[in-house]
PDB file of C-alpha atoms in Angstrom:
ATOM      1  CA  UNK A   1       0.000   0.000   0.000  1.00 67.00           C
ATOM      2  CA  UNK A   2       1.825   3.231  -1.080  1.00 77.00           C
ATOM      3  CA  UNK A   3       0.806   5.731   1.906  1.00 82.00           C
ATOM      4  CA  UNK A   4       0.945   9.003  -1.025  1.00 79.00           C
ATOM      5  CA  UNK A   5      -2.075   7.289  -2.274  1.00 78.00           C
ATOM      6  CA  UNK A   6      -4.044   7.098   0.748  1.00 83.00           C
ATOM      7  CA  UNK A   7      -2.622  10.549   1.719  1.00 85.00           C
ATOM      8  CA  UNK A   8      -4.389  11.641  -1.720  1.00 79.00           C
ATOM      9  CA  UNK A   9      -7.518   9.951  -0.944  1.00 80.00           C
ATOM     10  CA  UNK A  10      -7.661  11.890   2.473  1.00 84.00           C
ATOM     11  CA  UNK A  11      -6.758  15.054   1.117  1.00 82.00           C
ATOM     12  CA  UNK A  12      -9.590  14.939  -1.750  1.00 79.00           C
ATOM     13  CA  UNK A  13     -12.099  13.771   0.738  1.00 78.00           C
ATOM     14  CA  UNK A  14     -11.624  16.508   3.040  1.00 82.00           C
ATOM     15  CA  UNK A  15     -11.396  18.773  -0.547  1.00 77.00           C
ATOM     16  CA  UNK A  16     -14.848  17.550  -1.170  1.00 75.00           C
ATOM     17  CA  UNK A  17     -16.697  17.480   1.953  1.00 73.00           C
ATOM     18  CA  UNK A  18     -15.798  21.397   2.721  1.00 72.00           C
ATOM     19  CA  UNK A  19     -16.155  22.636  -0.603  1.00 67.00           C
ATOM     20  CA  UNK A  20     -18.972  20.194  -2.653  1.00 66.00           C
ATOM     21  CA  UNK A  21     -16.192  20.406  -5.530  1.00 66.00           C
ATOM     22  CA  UNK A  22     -16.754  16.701  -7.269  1.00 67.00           C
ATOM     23  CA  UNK A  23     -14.039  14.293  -6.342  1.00 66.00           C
ATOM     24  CA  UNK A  24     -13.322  13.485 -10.656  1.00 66.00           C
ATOM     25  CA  UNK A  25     -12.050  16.872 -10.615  1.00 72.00           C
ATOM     26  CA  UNK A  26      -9.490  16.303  -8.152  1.00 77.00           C
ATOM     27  CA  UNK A  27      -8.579  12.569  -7.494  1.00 79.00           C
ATOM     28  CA  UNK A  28      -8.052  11.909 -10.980  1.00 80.00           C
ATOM     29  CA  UNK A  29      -5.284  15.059 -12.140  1.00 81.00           C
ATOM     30  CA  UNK A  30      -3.826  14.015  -8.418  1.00 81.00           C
ATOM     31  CA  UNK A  31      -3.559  10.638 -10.061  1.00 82.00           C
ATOM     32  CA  UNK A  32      -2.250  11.436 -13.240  1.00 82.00           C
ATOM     33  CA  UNK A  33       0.283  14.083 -12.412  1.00 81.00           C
ATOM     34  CA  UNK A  34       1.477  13.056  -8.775  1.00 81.00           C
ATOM     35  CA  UNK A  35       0.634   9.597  -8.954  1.00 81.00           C
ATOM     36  CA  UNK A  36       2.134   8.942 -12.572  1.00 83.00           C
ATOM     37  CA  UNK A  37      -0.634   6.686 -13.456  1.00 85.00           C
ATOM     38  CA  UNK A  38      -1.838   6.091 -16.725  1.00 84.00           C
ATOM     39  CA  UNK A  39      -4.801   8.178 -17.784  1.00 83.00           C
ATOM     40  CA  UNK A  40      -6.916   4.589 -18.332  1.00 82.00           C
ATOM     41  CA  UNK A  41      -6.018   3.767 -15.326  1.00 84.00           C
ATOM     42  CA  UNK A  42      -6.250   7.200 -12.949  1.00 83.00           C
ATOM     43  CA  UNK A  43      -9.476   7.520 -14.465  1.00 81.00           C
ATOM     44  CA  UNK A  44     -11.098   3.874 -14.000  1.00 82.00           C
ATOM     45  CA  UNK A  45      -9.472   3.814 -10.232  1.00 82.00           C
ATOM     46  CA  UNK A  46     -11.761   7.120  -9.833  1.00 79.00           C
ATOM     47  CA  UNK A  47     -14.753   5.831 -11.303  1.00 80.00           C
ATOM     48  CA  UNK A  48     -14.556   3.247  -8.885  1.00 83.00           C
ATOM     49  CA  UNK A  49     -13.923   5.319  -5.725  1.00 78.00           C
ATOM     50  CA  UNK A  50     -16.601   7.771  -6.767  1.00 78.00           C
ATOM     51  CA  UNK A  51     -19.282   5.155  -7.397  1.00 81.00           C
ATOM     52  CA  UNK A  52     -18.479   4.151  -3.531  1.00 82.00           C
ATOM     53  CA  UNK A  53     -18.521   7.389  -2.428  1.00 77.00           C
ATOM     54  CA  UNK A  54     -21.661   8.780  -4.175  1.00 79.00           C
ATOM     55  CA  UNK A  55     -23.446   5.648  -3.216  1.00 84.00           C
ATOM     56  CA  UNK A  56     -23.448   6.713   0.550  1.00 84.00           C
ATOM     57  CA  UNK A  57     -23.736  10.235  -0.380  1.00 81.00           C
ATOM     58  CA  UNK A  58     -26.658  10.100  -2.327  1.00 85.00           C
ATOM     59  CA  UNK A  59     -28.195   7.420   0.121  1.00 89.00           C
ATOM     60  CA  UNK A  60     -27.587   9.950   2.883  1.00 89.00           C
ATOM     61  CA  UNK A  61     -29.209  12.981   0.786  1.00 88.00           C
ATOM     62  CA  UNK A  62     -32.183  10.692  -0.327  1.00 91.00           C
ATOM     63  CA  UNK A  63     -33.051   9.816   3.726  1.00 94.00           C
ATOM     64  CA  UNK A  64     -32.777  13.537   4.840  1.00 93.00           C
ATOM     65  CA  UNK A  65     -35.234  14.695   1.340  1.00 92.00           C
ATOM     66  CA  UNK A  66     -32.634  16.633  -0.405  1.00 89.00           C
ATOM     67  CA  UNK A  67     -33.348  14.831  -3.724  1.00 90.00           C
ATOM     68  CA  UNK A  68     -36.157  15.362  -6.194  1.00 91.00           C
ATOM     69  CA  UNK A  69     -36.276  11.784  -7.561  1.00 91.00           C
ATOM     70  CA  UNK A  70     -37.833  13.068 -10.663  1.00 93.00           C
ATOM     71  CA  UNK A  71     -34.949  15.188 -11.886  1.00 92.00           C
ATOM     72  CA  UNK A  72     -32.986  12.307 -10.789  1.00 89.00           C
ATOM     73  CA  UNK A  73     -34.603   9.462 -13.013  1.00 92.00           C
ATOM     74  CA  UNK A  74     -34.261  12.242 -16.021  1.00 93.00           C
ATOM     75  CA  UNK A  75     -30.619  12.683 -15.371  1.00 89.00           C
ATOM     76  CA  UNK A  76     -29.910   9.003 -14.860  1.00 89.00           C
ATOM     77  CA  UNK A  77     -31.943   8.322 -18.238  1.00 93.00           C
ATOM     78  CA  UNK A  78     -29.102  10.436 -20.234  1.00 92.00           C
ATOM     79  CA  UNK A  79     -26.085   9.414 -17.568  1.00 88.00           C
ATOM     80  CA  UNK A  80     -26.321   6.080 -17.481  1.00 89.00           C
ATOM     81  CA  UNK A  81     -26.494   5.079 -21.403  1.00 93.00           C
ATOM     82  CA  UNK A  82     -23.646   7.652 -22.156  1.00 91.00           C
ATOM     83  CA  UNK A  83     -21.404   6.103 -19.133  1.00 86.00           C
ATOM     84  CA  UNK A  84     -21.872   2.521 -20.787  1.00 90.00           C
ATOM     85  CA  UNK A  85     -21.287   3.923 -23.986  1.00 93.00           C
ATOM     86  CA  UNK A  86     -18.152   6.003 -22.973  1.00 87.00           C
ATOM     87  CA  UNK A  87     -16.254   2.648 -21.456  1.00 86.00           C
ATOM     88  CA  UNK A  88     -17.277   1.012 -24.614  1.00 91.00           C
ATOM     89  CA  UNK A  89     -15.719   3.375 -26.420  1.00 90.00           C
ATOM     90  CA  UNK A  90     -12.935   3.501 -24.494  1.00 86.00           C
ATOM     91  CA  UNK A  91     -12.090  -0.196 -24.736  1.00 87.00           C
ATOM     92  CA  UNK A  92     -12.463  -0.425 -28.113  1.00 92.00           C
ATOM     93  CA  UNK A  93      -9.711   2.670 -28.598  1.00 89.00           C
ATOM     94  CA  UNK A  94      -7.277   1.316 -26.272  1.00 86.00           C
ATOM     95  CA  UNK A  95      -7.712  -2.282 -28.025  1.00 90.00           C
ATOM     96  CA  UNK A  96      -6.897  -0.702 -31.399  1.00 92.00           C
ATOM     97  CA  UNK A  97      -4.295   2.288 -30.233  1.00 90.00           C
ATOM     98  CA  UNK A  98      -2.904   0.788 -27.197  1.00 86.00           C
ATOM     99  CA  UNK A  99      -0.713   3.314 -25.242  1.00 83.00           C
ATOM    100  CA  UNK A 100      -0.470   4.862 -27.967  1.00 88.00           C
ATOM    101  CA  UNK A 101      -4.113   6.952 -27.459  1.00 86.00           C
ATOM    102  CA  UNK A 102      -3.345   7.656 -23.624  1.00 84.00           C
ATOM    103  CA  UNK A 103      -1.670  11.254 -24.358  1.00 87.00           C
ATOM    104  CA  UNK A 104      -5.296  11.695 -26.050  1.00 88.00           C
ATOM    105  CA  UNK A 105      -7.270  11.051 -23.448  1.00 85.00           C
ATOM    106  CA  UNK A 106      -5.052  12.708 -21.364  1.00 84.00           C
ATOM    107  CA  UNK A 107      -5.427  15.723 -23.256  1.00 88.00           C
ATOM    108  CA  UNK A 108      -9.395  15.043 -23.230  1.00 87.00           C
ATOM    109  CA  UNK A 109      -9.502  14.558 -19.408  1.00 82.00           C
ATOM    110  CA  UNK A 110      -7.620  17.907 -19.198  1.00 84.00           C
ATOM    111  CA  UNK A 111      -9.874  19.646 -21.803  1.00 89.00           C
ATOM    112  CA  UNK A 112     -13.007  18.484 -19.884  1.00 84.00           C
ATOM    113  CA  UNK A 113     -11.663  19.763 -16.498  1.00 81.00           C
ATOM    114  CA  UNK A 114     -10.812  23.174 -17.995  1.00 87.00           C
ATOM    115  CA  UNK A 115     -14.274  23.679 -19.455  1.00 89.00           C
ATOM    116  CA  UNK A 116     -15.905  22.734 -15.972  1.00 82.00           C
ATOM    117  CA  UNK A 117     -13.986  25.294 -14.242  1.00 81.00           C
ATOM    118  CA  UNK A 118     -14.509  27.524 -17.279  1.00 87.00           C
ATOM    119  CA  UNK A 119     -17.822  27.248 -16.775  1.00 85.00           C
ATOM    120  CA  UNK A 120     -17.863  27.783 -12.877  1.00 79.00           C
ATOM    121  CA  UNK A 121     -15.459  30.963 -13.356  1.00 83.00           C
ATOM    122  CA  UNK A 122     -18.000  32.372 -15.743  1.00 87.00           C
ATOM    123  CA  UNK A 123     -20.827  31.617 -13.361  1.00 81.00           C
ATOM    124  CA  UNK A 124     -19.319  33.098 -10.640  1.00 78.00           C
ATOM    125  CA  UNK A 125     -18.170  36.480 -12.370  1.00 83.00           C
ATOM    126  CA  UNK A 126     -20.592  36.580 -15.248  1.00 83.00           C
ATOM    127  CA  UNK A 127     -23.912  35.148 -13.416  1.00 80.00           C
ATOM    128  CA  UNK A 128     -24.254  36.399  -9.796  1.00 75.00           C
ATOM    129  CA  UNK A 129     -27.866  36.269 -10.336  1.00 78.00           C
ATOM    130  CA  UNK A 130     -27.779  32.240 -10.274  1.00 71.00           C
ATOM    131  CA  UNK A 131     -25.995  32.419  -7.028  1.00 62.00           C
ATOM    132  CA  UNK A 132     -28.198  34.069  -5.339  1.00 66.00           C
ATOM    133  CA  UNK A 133     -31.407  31.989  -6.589  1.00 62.00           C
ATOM    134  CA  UNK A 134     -29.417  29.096  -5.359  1.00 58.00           C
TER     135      UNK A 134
END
């Protein structure tokens, strides 16, 4: 057991618990940078802690009434296809490319993590008005 790793897992769950900010967005750059992992496999090994993690989160939300189960089933009708269809994808590039198509997905993971915090800088500066709904 390599004790950066679980120092890394401790860190991001602290990260997340104070701030909401989701775990992906951390564990998996932590991974790939620090942690020298592959991108296939930073990015499977935080699929996996997420789904964990989540699981008792959302349980936890869904006692106390925080969750409109409606919105839920809609999102889950979009998420769940395109997850199974992303790792299918996935597999089927790294059987044809090999290592060869992890600087592409590493350059995918870091163009998806720039748009989200695009997106939450412009929110912030650009949309008080949402902020305050909230």
């Amino acid at each position: 057991m390599d004790p950066l790793i679980v120092l890394f897992g401790l860190g991001v769950g602290i990260l997340v618990g104070l701030t909401g900010i989701g775990g992906g967005s951390l564990m998996t750059p932590l991974l790939l940078l620090a942690g020298g992992y592959s991108p296939v496999v930073a990015i499977g090994t935080d699929l996996a802690y997420g789904a964990v993690t989540k699981t008792v989160g959302g349980w936890r939300h869904l006692r106390a009434g925080h969750v409109d189960l409606r919105l839920s089933w809609w999102l889950a009708a979009g998420s769940v296809p395109g997850s199974i269809i992303g790792v299918v994808v996935l597999s089927r590039l790294h059987e044809t490319y090999g290592e060869d198509f992890d600087p592409y997905l590493l350059a995918f993971v870091a163009s998806a993590l720039m748009l989200a915090a695009g997106a939450t800088l412009y929110r912030s500066l650009f949309r008080p008005d949402m902020h305050r709904r909230e």
